[in-house]
PDB file of C-alpha atoms in Angstrom:
ATOM      1  CA  MET A   1      -7.206 -13.506 -43.697  1.00 44.00           C
ATOM      2  CA  VAL A   2      -6.104 -11.965 -40.412  1.00 43.00           C
ATOM      3  CA  ALA A   3      -4.425  -8.578 -40.713  1.00 45.00           C
ATOM      4  CA  ARG A   4      -1.297  -8.158 -38.630  1.00 46.00           C
ATOM      5  CA  ARG A   5      -0.641  -4.961 -36.781  1.00 45.00           C
ATOM      6  CA  ARG A   6       2.667  -3.401 -37.654  1.00 47.00           C
ATOM      7  CA  LYS A   7       4.845  -2.424 -34.700  1.00 45.00           C
ATOM      8  CA  ARG A   8       5.260   1.330 -34.528  1.00 49.00           C
ATOM      9  CA  ALA A   9       8.910   2.183 -34.912  1.00 50.00           C
ATOM     10  CA  VAL A  10      10.660   4.903 -32.955  1.00 53.00           C
ATOM     11  CA  PRO A  11      11.628   7.749 -35.322  1.00 59.00           C
ATOM     12  CA  GLU A  12      15.335   8.190 -35.926  1.00 59.00           C
ATOM     13  CA  SER A  13      17.382  11.241 -36.748  1.00 57.00           C
ATOM     14  CA  ASP A  14      19.692  11.554 -39.751  1.00 54.00           C
ATOM     15  CA  SER A  15      22.515  10.037 -37.700  1.00 58.00           C
ATOM     16  CA  GLY A  16      20.462   6.966 -36.800  1.00 60.00           C
ATOM     17  CA  VAL A  17      19.796   8.009 -33.186  1.00 66.00           C
ATOM     18  CA  PRO A  18      16.271   7.183 -31.941  1.00 71.00           C
ATOM     19  CA  THR A  19      14.447  10.434 -31.175  1.00 74.00           C
ATOM     20  CA  LEU A  20      11.463  11.376 -29.063  1.00 78.00           C
ATOM     21  CA  PRO A  21       9.530  14.587 -29.819  1.00 84.00           C
ATOM     22  CA  GLY A  22      10.338  17.275 -27.274  1.00 84.00           C
ATOM     23  CA  TYR A  23      13.276  15.376 -25.763  1.00 87.00           C
ATOM     24  CA  SER A  24      17.038  15.384 -26.251  1.00 87.00           C
ATOM     25  CA  ALA A  25      18.836  12.024 -26.490  1.00 87.00           C
ATOM     26  CA  ILE A  26      21.950  11.395 -24.393  1.00 87.00           C
ATOM     27  CA  PRO A  27      23.836   8.162 -25.273  1.00 89.00           C
ATOM     28  CA  ILE A  28      25.274   6.164 -22.382  1.00 87.00           C
ATOM     29  CA  LYS A  29      27.209   2.903 -22.126  1.00 86.00           C
ATOM     30  CA  PHE A  30      27.568   0.573 -19.182  1.00 83.00           C
ATOM     31  CA  SER A  31      31.315   0.245 -19.771  1.00 83.00           C
ATOM     32  CA  GLU A  32      33.943   0.731 -22.472  1.00 81.00           C
ATOM     33  CA  LYS A  33      33.490  -2.886 -23.621  1.00 84.00           C
ATOM     34  CA  GLN A  34      29.885  -2.255 -24.604  1.00 80.00           C
ATOM     35  CA  GLN A  35      29.588  -1.430 -28.311  1.00 82.00           C
ATOM     36  CA  SER A  36      25.987  -0.221 -28.588  1.00 84.00           C
ATOM     37  CA  SER A  37      24.669   2.780 -26.693  1.00 85.00           C
ATOM     38  CA  HIS A  38      21.592   3.183 -24.555  1.00 86.00           C
ATOM     39  CA  TYR A  39      19.785   6.527 -24.800  1.00 87.00           C
ATOM     40  CA  LEU A  40      18.430   8.700 -22.026  1.00 88.00           C
ATOM     41  CA  TYR A  41      15.697  11.110 -23.113  1.00 90.00           C
ATOM     42  CA  VAL A  42      15.817  14.390 -21.221  1.00 87.00           C
ATOM     43  CA  ARG A  43      13.930  17.677 -21.191  1.00 89.00           C
ATOM     44  CA  GLU A  44      13.260  20.530 -18.820  1.00 88.00           C
ATOM     45  CA  HIS A  45      10.632  19.634 -16.254  1.00 86.00           C
ATOM     46  CA  LYS A  46       7.394  21.520 -16.936  1.00 82.00           C
ATOM     47  CA  VAL A  47       3.869  21.235 -15.528  1.00 76.00           C
ATOM     48  CA  ARG A  48       0.546  22.712 -16.525  1.00 75.00           C
ATOM     49  CA  GLU A  49      -0.316  26.185 -15.333  1.00 72.00           C
ATOM     50  CA  GLY A  50      -1.914  26.059 -11.903  1.00 68.00           C
ATOM     51  CA  THR A  51      -0.494  22.615 -11.073  1.00 72.00           C
ATOM     52  CA  LYS A  52       1.755  22.394  -8.043  1.00 75.00           C
ATOM     53  CA  SER A  53       4.959  20.404  -8.308  1.00 76.00           C
ATOM     54  CA  PRO A  54       7.733  19.748  -5.776  1.00 79.00           C
ATOM     55  CA  TRP A  55      10.305  20.182  -8.542  1.00 80.00           C
ATOM     56  CA  PRO A  56      11.229  23.745  -9.625  1.00 82.00           C
ATOM     57  CA  PRO A  57      10.631  23.910 -13.404  1.00 80.00           C
ATOM     58  CA  LYS A  58      13.695  25.914 -14.445  1.00 84.00           C
ATOM     59  CA  ARG A  59      16.197  23.918 -12.371  1.00 88.00           C
ATOM     60  CA  THR A  60      14.818  20.374 -12.818  1.00 89.00           C
ATOM     61  CA  LEU A  61      15.781  17.942 -15.553  1.00 89.00           C
ATOM     62  CA  PHE A  62      13.255  15.205 -16.346  1.00 90.00           C
ATOM     63  CA  VAL A  63      14.890  11.968 -17.551  1.00 89.00           C
ATOM     64  CA  LEU A  64      13.175   9.038 -19.308  1.00 90.00           C
ATOM     65  CA  ASN A  65      14.371   5.505 -20.123  1.00 88.00           C
ATOM     66  CA  VAL A  66      16.713   5.160 -17.144  1.00 87.00           C
ATOM     67  CA  PRO A  67      18.044   1.548 -17.168  1.00 87.00           C
ATOM     68  CA  PRO A  68      17.966  -0.612 -14.006  1.00 83.00           C
ATOM     69  CA  TYR A  69      21.762  -0.551 -13.575  1.00 83.00           C
ATOM     70  CA  CYS A  70      21.833   3.269 -13.534  1.00 84.00           C
ATOM     71  CA  THR A  71      21.366   4.335  -9.904  1.00 83.00           C
ATOM     72  CA  GLU A  72      20.902   7.780  -8.392  1.00 85.00           C
ATOM     73  CA  GLU A  73      24.630   7.951  -7.668  1.00 87.00           C
ATOM     74  CA  CYS A  74      25.359   7.156 -11.341  1.00 87.00           C
ATOM     75  CA  LEU A  75      23.059   9.926 -12.595  1.00 88.00           C
ATOM     76  CA  LEU A  76      24.601  12.335 -10.106  1.00 88.00           C
ATOM     77  CA  ARG A  77      28.093  11.506 -11.394  1.00 89.00           C
ATOM     78  CA  LEU A  78      27.081  11.620 -15.081  1.00 87.00           C
ATOM     79  CA  LEU A  79      25.342  14.996 -14.838  1.00 87.00           C
ATOM     80  CA  SER A  80      27.672  16.702 -12.347  1.00 88.00           C
ATOM     81  CA  PRO A  81      29.824  18.214 -15.151  1.00 87.00           C
ATOM     82  CA  CYS A  82      26.788  20.290 -16.162  1.00 89.00           C
ATOM     83  CA  GLY A  83      26.653  21.984 -12.768  1.00 88.00           C
ATOM     84  CA  PRO A  84      26.151  21.320  -9.043  1.00 89.00           C
ATOM     85  CA  VAL A  85      23.335  18.807  -8.490  1.00 89.00           C
ATOM     86  CA  GLN A  86      21.101  19.363  -5.477  1.00 89.00           C
ATOM     87  CA  SER A  87      19.202  16.050  -5.555  1.00 87.00           C
ATOM     88  CA  VAL A  88      18.373  13.054  -7.775  1.00 87.00           C
ATOM     89  CA  GLU A  89      15.264  10.918  -7.369  1.00 86.00           C
ATOM     90  CA  LEU A  90      14.277   7.805  -9.313  1.00 85.00           C
ATOM     91  CA  GLN A  91      10.617   6.847  -9.675  1.00 83.00           C
ATOM     92  CA  GLU A  92       8.608   4.139 -11.392  1.00 82.00           C
ATOM     93  CA  LYS A  93       6.473   6.639 -13.334  1.00 79.00           C
ATOM     94  CA  PRO A  94       6.236  10.422 -13.737  1.00 80.00           C
ATOM     95  CA  GLU A  95       4.770  12.467 -10.892  1.00 71.00           C
ATOM     96  CA  LEU A  96       1.702  14.340 -12.132  1.00 64.00           C
ATOM     97  CA  ALA A  97       0.904  16.435  -9.051  1.00 56.00           C
ATOM     98  CA  GLU A  98       2.327  17.373  -5.710  1.00 52.00           C
ATOM     99  CA  SER A  99       1.784  14.732  -3.046  1.00 53.00           C
ATOM    100  CA  PRO A 100       2.923  14.618   0.596  1.00 49.00           C
ATOM    101  CA  LYS A 101       6.170  12.703   1.023  1.00 56.00           C
ATOM    102  CA  GLU A 102       7.610  11.084   4.079  1.00 57.00           C
ATOM    103  CA  PRO A 103      11.294  11.602   4.849  1.00 58.00           C
ATOM    104  CA  PRO A 104      13.446   8.877   3.281  1.00 59.00           C
ATOM    105  CA  SER A 105      14.437   5.998   5.526  1.00 62.00           C
ATOM    106  CA  LYS A 106      17.512   3.822   5.320  1.00 60.00           C
ATOM    107  CA  PHE A 107      15.632   0.763   6.541  1.00 59.00           C
ATOM    108  CA  PHE A 108      11.944   1.237   5.669  1.00 61.00           C
ATOM    109  CA  HIS A 109      11.800   1.917   1.962  1.00 60.00           C
ATOM    110  CA  PRO A 110       9.520   0.633  -0.818  1.00 56.00           C
ATOM    111  CA  LYS A 111      10.499  -2.273  -3.026  1.00 59.00           C
ATOM    112  CA  PRO A 112      12.939  -1.049  -5.698  1.00 62.00           C
ATOM    113  CA  VAL A 113      11.720  -0.911  -9.271  1.00 60.00           C
ATOM    114  CA  SER A 114      13.203  -3.756 -11.292  1.00 68.00           C
ATOM    115  CA  GLY A 115      12.623  -2.260 -14.752  1.00 77.00           C
ATOM    116  CA  PHE A 116      13.239   1.060 -16.460  1.00 85.00           C
ATOM    117  CA  GLN A 117      12.528   4.220 -14.467  1.00 87.00           C
ATOM    118  CA  VAL A 118      12.196   7.977 -14.746  1.00 89.00           C
ATOM    119  CA  ALA A 119      14.334  10.470 -12.855  1.00 89.00           C
ATOM    120  CA  TYR A 120      14.101  14.032 -11.568  1.00 90.00           C
ATOM    121  CA  VAL A 121      17.465  15.781 -11.367  1.00 90.00           C
ATOM    122  CA  LEU A 122      17.402  19.054  -9.457  1.00 90.00           C
ATOM    123  CA  PHE A 123      20.308  21.430 -10.180  1.00 91.00           C
ATOM    124  CA  GLN A 124      21.335  24.394  -8.090  1.00 88.00           C
ATOM    125  CA  LYS A 125      21.472  26.742 -11.092  1.00 88.00           C
ATOM    126  CA  PRO A 126      19.056  27.063 -14.061  1.00 85.00           C
ATOM    127  CA  GLY A 127      21.910  27.099 -16.610  1.00 87.00           C
ATOM    128  CA  SER A 128      22.804  23.507 -15.702  1.00 88.00           C
ATOM    129  CA  VAL A 129      19.617  22.226 -17.349  1.00 88.00           C
ATOM    130  CA  SER A 130      20.601  23.763 -20.704  1.00 89.00           C
ATOM    131  CA  ALA A 131      24.075  22.249 -20.365  1.00 88.00           C
ATOM    132  CA  ALA A 132      22.564  18.822 -19.715  1.00 87.00           C
ATOM    133  CA  LEU A 133      20.333  19.092 -22.785  1.00 86.00           C
ATOM    134  CA  ALA A 134      23.443  19.794 -24.884  1.00 87.00           C
ATOM    135  CA  LEU A 135      25.382  16.692 -23.762  1.00 86.00           C
ATOM    136  CA  LYS A 136      26.585  14.495 -26.625  1.00 84.00           C
ATOM    137  CA  GLY A 137      28.195  11.472 -24.963  1.00 74.00           C
ATOM    138  CA  PRO A 138      28.446   8.597 -24.885  1.00 86.00           C
ATOM    139  CA  LEU A 139      28.737   8.690 -21.094  1.00 85.00           C
ATOM    140  CA  LEU A 140      30.163   5.709 -19.204  1.00 85.00           C
ATOM    141  CA  VAL A 141      28.182   4.416 -16.249  1.00 83.00           C
ATOM    142  CA  SER A 142      30.873   2.076 -14.908  1.00 81.00           C
ATOM    143  CA  THR A 143      34.490   3.236 -14.928  1.00 81.00           C
ATOM    144  CA  GLU A 144      37.687   2.128 -13.223  1.00 77.00           C
ATOM    145  CA  SER A 145      37.419   4.898 -10.647  1.00 80.00           C
ATOM    146  CA  HIS A 146      33.652   4.382 -10.142  1.00 81.00           C
ATOM    147  CA  PRO A 147      32.821   0.715 -10.897  1.00 78.00           C
ATOM    148  CA  VAL A 148      29.166  -0.342 -10.930  1.00 79.00           C
ATOM    149  CA  ARG A 149      28.576  -3.861  -9.724  1.00 76.00           C
ATOM    150  CA  SER A 150      26.343  -6.197 -11.682  1.00 75.00           C
ATOM    151  CA  GLY A 151      25.361  -9.855 -11.672  1.00 74.00           C
ATOM    152  CA  VAL A 152      26.271 -11.970  -8.637  1.00 79.00           C
ATOM    153  CA  LEU A 153      28.344  -9.179  -7.053  1.00 78.00           C
ATOM    154  CA  LYS A 154      25.341  -6.855  -7.175  1.00 74.00           C
ATOM    155  CA  TRP A 155      23.094  -9.503  -5.591  1.00 77.00           C
ATOM    156  CA  ILE A 156      25.605 -10.054  -2.791  1.00 81.00           C
ATOM    157  CA  ARG A 157      25.836  -6.312  -2.121  1.00 75.00           C
ATOM    158  CA  ASP A 158      22.044  -5.920  -2.143  1.00 74.00           C
ATOM    159  CA  TYR A 159      21.695  -8.780   0.334  1.00 79.00           C
ATOM    160  CA  THR A 160      24.372  -7.332   2.603  1.00 81.00           C
ATOM    161  CA  ASP A 161      22.731  -3.919   2.510  1.00 74.00           C
ATOM    162  CA  SER A 162      19.337  -5.479   3.347  1.00 74.00           C
ATOM    163  CA  VAL A 163      20.592  -6.657   6.770  1.00 78.00           C
ATOM    164  CA  PRO A 164      20.069  -3.634   9.076  1.00 79.00           C
ATOM    165  CA  ASP A 165      22.237  -2.594  11.977  1.00 82.00           C
ATOM    166  CA  PRO A 166      20.125  -3.208  15.147  1.00 85.00           C
ATOM    167  CA  GLU A 167      21.354  -0.123  16.973  1.00 88.00           C
ATOM    168  CA  ALA A 168      20.843   2.195  13.997  1.00 83.00           C
ATOM    169  CA  LEU A 169      17.407   0.652  13.425  1.00 82.00           C
ATOM    170  CA  ARG A 170      16.460   1.245  17.067  1.00 87.00           C
ATOM    171  CA  VAL A 171      17.516   4.889  16.844  1.00 87.00           C
ATOM    172  CA  GLU A 172      15.408   5.468  13.722  1.00 84.00           C
ATOM    173  CA  VAL A 173      12.360   3.690  15.180  1.00 85.00           C
ATOM    174  CA  ASP A 174      12.627   5.739  18.397  1.00 88.00           C
ATOM    175  CA  ALA A 175      12.862   8.954  16.398  1.00 87.00           C
ATOM    176  CA  PHE A 176       9.838   7.965  14.306  1.00 86.00           C
ATOM    177  CA  MET A 177       7.770   7.126  17.414  1.00 88.00           C
ATOM    178  CA  GLU A 178       8.720  10.432  19.055  1.00 90.00           C
ATOM    179  CA  THR A 179       7.556  12.307  15.971  1.00 89.00           C
ATOM    180  CA  TYR A 180       4.361  10.242  15.828  1.00 89.00           C
ATOM    181  CA  ASP A 181       3.555  10.781  19.538  1.00 91.00           C
ATOM    182  CA  ARG A 182       4.178  14.510  19.167  1.00 91.00           C
ATOM    183  CA  LYS A 183       1.841  14.640  16.170  1.00 91.00           C
ATOM    184  CA  ILE A 184      -0.919  12.739  18.021  1.00 90.00           C
ATOM    185  CA  ALA A 185      -0.552  14.992  21.063  1.00 90.00           C
ATOM    186  CA  GLU A 186      -0.866  18.105  18.885  1.00 90.00           C
ATOM    187  CA  GLU A 187      -3.971  16.712  17.153  1.00 87.00           C
ATOM    188  CA  GLU A 188      -5.598  15.854  20.492  1.00 86.00           C
ATOM    189  CA  ALA A 189      -4.807  19.286  21.900  1.00 86.00           C
ATOM    190  CA  LYS A 190      -6.238  20.958  18.812  1.00 83.00           C
ATOM    191  CA  ALA A 191      -9.381  18.791  18.930  1.00 79.00           C
ATOM    192  CA  LYS A 192      -9.827  19.594  22.634  1.00 79.00           C
ATOM    193  CA  GLU A 193      -9.574  23.329  21.926  1.00 78.00           C
ATOM    194  CA  GLU A 194     -12.128  23.111  19.097  1.00 73.00           C
ATOM    195  CA  GLU A 195     -14.550  20.941  21.089  1.00 72.00           C
ATOM    196  CA  GLY A 196     -17.827  22.793  21.648  1.00 67.00           C
ATOM    197  CA  VAL A 197     -16.695  25.813  19.632  1.00 69.00           C
ATOM    198  CA  PRO A 198     -19.022  26.629  16.698  1.00 69.00           C
ATOM    199  CA  ASP A 199     -17.512  27.160  13.275  1.00 67.00           C
ATOM    200  CA  GLU A 200     -18.167  30.049  10.871  1.00 68.00           C
ATOM    201  CA  GLU A 201     -21.623  28.677   9.980  1.00 69.00           C
ATOM    202  CA  GLY A 202     -22.586  28.059  13.597  1.00 66.00           C
ATOM    203  CA  TRP A 203     -22.179  24.263  13.559  1.00 73.00           C
ATOM    204  CA  VAL A 204     -20.647  22.483  16.537  1.00 67.00           C
ATOM    205  CA  LYS A 205     -18.553  19.393  15.903  1.00 67.00           C
ATOM    206  CA  VAL A 206     -19.703  16.477  18.077  1.00 66.00           C
ATOM    207  CA  THR A 207     -17.033  13.973  19.100  1.00 62.00           C
ATOM    208  CA  ARG A 208     -16.952  10.836  21.218  1.00 60.00           C
ATOM    209  CA  ARG A 209     -14.351  12.302  23.546  1.00 56.00           C
ATOM    210  CA  GLY A 210     -15.102  11.642  27.205  1.00 50.00           C
ATOM    211  CA  ARG A 211     -17.789   8.972  26.686  1.00 50.00           C
ATOM    212  CA  ARG A 212     -15.647   5.942  27.396  1.00 52.00           C
ATOM    213  CA  PRO A 213     -12.310   6.809  28.967  1.00 51.00           C
ATOM    214  CA  VAL A 214      -9.408   4.649  27.929  1.00 52.00           C
ATOM    215  CA  LEU A 215      -8.308   2.110  30.543  1.00 49.00           C
ATOM    216  CA  PRO A 216      -4.883   2.799  32.010  1.00 51.00           C
ATOM    217  CA  ARG A 217      -2.238   0.317  30.998  1.00 54.00           C
ATOM    218  CA  THR A 218      -1.735  -1.188  34.447  1.00 63.00           C
ATOM    219  CA  GLU A 219      -1.590  -4.755  35.703  1.00 67.00           C
ATOM    220  CA  ALA A 220      -4.916  -4.417  37.528  1.00 71.00           C
ATOM    221  CA  ALA A 221      -6.636  -3.175  34.362  1.00 71.00           C
ATOM    222  CA  SER A 222      -5.180  -6.055  32.368  1.00 75.00           C
ATOM    223  CA  LEU A 223      -6.444  -8.560  34.979  1.00 79.00           C
ATOM    224  CA  ARG A 224      -9.935  -7.042  34.791  1.00 81.00           C
ATOM    225  CA  VAL A 225      -9.937  -7.367  31.007  1.00 81.00           C
ATOM    226  CA  LEU A 226      -8.854 -11.014  31.230  1.00 84.00           C
ATOM    227  CA  GLU A 227     -11.550 -11.748  33.828  1.00 86.00           C
ATOM    228  CA  ARG A 228     -14.186 -10.147  31.599  1.00 86.00           C
ATOM    229  CA  GLU A 229     -13.083 -12.259  28.669  1.00 87.00           C
ATOM    230  CA  ARG A 230     -13.218 -15.430  30.798  1.00 85.00           C
ATOM    231  CA  ARG A 231     -16.781 -14.658  31.905  1.00 85.00           C
ATOM    232  CA  LYS A 232     -17.781 -13.981  28.314  1.00 83.00           C
ATOM    233  CA  ARG A 233     -16.441 -17.371  27.209  1.00 80.00           C
ATOM    234  CA  ALA A 234     -18.202 -19.140  30.113  1.00 77.00           C
ATOM    235  CA  ARG A 235     -21.504 -17.413  29.253  1.00 74.00           C
ATOM    236  CA  LYS A 236     -21.110 -18.414  25.627  1.00 72.00           C
ATOM    237  CA  GLU A 237     -20.550 -22.070  26.590  1.00 67.00           C
ATOM    238  CA  LEU A 238     -23.676 -21.977  28.787  1.00 65.00           C
ATOM    239  CA  LEU A 239     -25.723 -20.498  25.954  1.00 61.00           C
ATOM    240  CA  ASN A 240     -24.470 -23.223  23.645  1.00 60.00           C
ATOM    241  CA  PHE A 241     -25.560 -25.870  26.183  1.00 64.00           C
ATOM    242  CA  TYR A 242     -29.039 -24.398  26.385  1.00 65.00           C
ATOM    243  CA  ALA A 243     -29.209 -24.270  22.611  1.00 67.00           C
ATOM    244  CA  TRP A 244     -28.356 -27.979  22.452  1.00 67.00           C
ATOM    245  CA  GLN A 245     -31.041 -28.775  25.064  1.00 72.00           C
ATOM    246  CA  HIS A 246     -33.590 -26.706  23.147  1.00 73.00           C
ATOM    247  CA  ARG A 247     -32.703 -28.545  19.956  1.00 79.00           C
ATOM    248  CA  GLU A 248     -33.268 -31.933  21.649  1.00 81.00           C
ATOM    249  CA  THR A 249     -36.689 -30.802  22.939  1.00 80.00           C
ATOM    250  CA  LYS A 250     -37.766 -29.743  19.458  1.00 84.00           C
ATOM    251  CA  MET A 251     -36.684 -33.095  18.003  1.00 88.00           C
ATOM    252  CA  GLU A 252     -38.735 -34.979  20.631  1.00 88.00           C
ATOM    253  CA  HIS A 253     -41.766 -32.798  19.890  1.00 89.00           C
ATOM    254  CA  ILE A 254     -41.448 -33.497  16.163  1.00 91.00           C
ATOM    255  CA  ALA A 255     -41.243 -37.236  16.840  1.00 91.00           C
ATOM    256  CA  GLN A 256     -44.451 -37.093  18.933  1.00 92.00           C
ATOM    257  CA  LEU A 257     -46.259 -35.181  16.171  1.00 92.00           C
ATOM    258  CA  ARG A 258     -45.234 -37.790  13.597  1.00 92.00           C
ATOM    259  CA  LYS A 259     -46.450 -40.606  15.880  1.00 92.00           C
ATOM    260  CA  LYS A 260     -49.813 -38.880  16.411  1.00 93.00           C
ATOM    261  CA  PHE A 261     -50.093 -38.312  12.658  1.00 92.00           C
ATOM    262  CA  GLU A 262     -49.657 -42.035  11.982  1.00 92.00           C
ATOM    263  CA  GLU A 263     -52.254 -42.928  14.626  1.00 92.00           C
ATOM    264  CA  ASP A 264     -54.764 -40.447  13.153  1.00 90.00           C
ATOM    265  CA  LYS A 265     -54.148 -41.805   9.674  1.00 89.00           C
ATOM    266  CA  GLN A 266     -54.855 -45.380  10.844  1.00 89.00           C
ATOM    267  CA  ARG A 267     -58.039 -44.272  12.645  1.00 87.00           C
ATOM    268  CA  ILE A 268     -59.296 -42.495   9.492  1.00 85.00           C
ATOM    269  CA  GLU A 269     -58.655 -45.594   7.387  1.00 87.00           C
ATOM    270  CA  LEU A 270     -60.634 -47.689   9.910  1.00 86.00           C
ATOM    271  CA  MET A 271     -63.542 -45.228   9.868  1.00 82.00           C
ATOM    272  CA  ARG A 272     -63.568 -45.275   6.058  1.00 81.00           C
ATOM    273  CA  ALA A 273     -63.755 -49.031   6.090  1.00 81.00           C
ATOM    274  CA  GLN A 274     -66.726 -48.877   8.482  1.00 81.00           C
ATOM    275  CA  ARG A 275     -68.265 -46.038   6.383  1.00 75.00           C
ATOM    276  CA  LYS A 276     -68.401 -43.774   9.449  1.00 66.00           C
ATOM    277  CA  PHE A 277     -65.846 -41.212   8.191  1.00 60.00           C
ATOM    278  CA  ARG A 278     -67.587 -37.922   7.415  1.00 66.00           C
ATOM    279  CA  PRO A 279     -65.017 -35.128   6.918  1.00 62.00           C
ATOM    280  CA  TYR A 280     -67.787 -32.495   6.340  1.00 57.00           C
TER     281      TYR A 280
END
């Protein structure tokens, strides 16, 4: 008999609201027509002692079980009554440690998470976190003044937003390349200053700088590179021809050895018949 594992149920409070240890439950509804509530589980953001985090502990609200239709703008609107919100960020999973982040881009952004997410809500004042933990709800995500699109309308909006403006895209790419070139120039200048200078332990860092200078991007340099590639291909074809000729010579040599072997075998048989074959 195979024993079946029983699904672990989420504990409920006396009022029938699903609870999570250490979290407060905030009921939300997509609209007034929805009868059942969805629950957000919130608590004050805390990290272990000695761990760095980009989110200030006393002013950050950590939110679990954020549904796909609840965007950053929705969370900002739902939690604004608790106090001024500085920023809202949705993520696929909780952030355990501080990691370097690139500035957000309107065009180059990761694929959005299709399922449930977690959120970090940063308030301007610490008292706003306590006010958010005391919310009762239910809070409405989509209202007449702030409708949230879903279904086909949402797909159409997402597709329209995915088509970038060429001029705005060019401006952002140019700004990114300027920042990148500036960063590379600073790294090269720093490496040039440190070249040949011993560190605290007396070691000198050896680099490949100056061994093979980079070719200038000119038409003459490009023509020289193309000519070098053409000669390399011609040399390779010549080597292949010689390899084919060498292969033919080896085949002829093998055929001659086989012919000589057959002649020697016939001569040995004749000597055996005449009783003149003495191998020793």
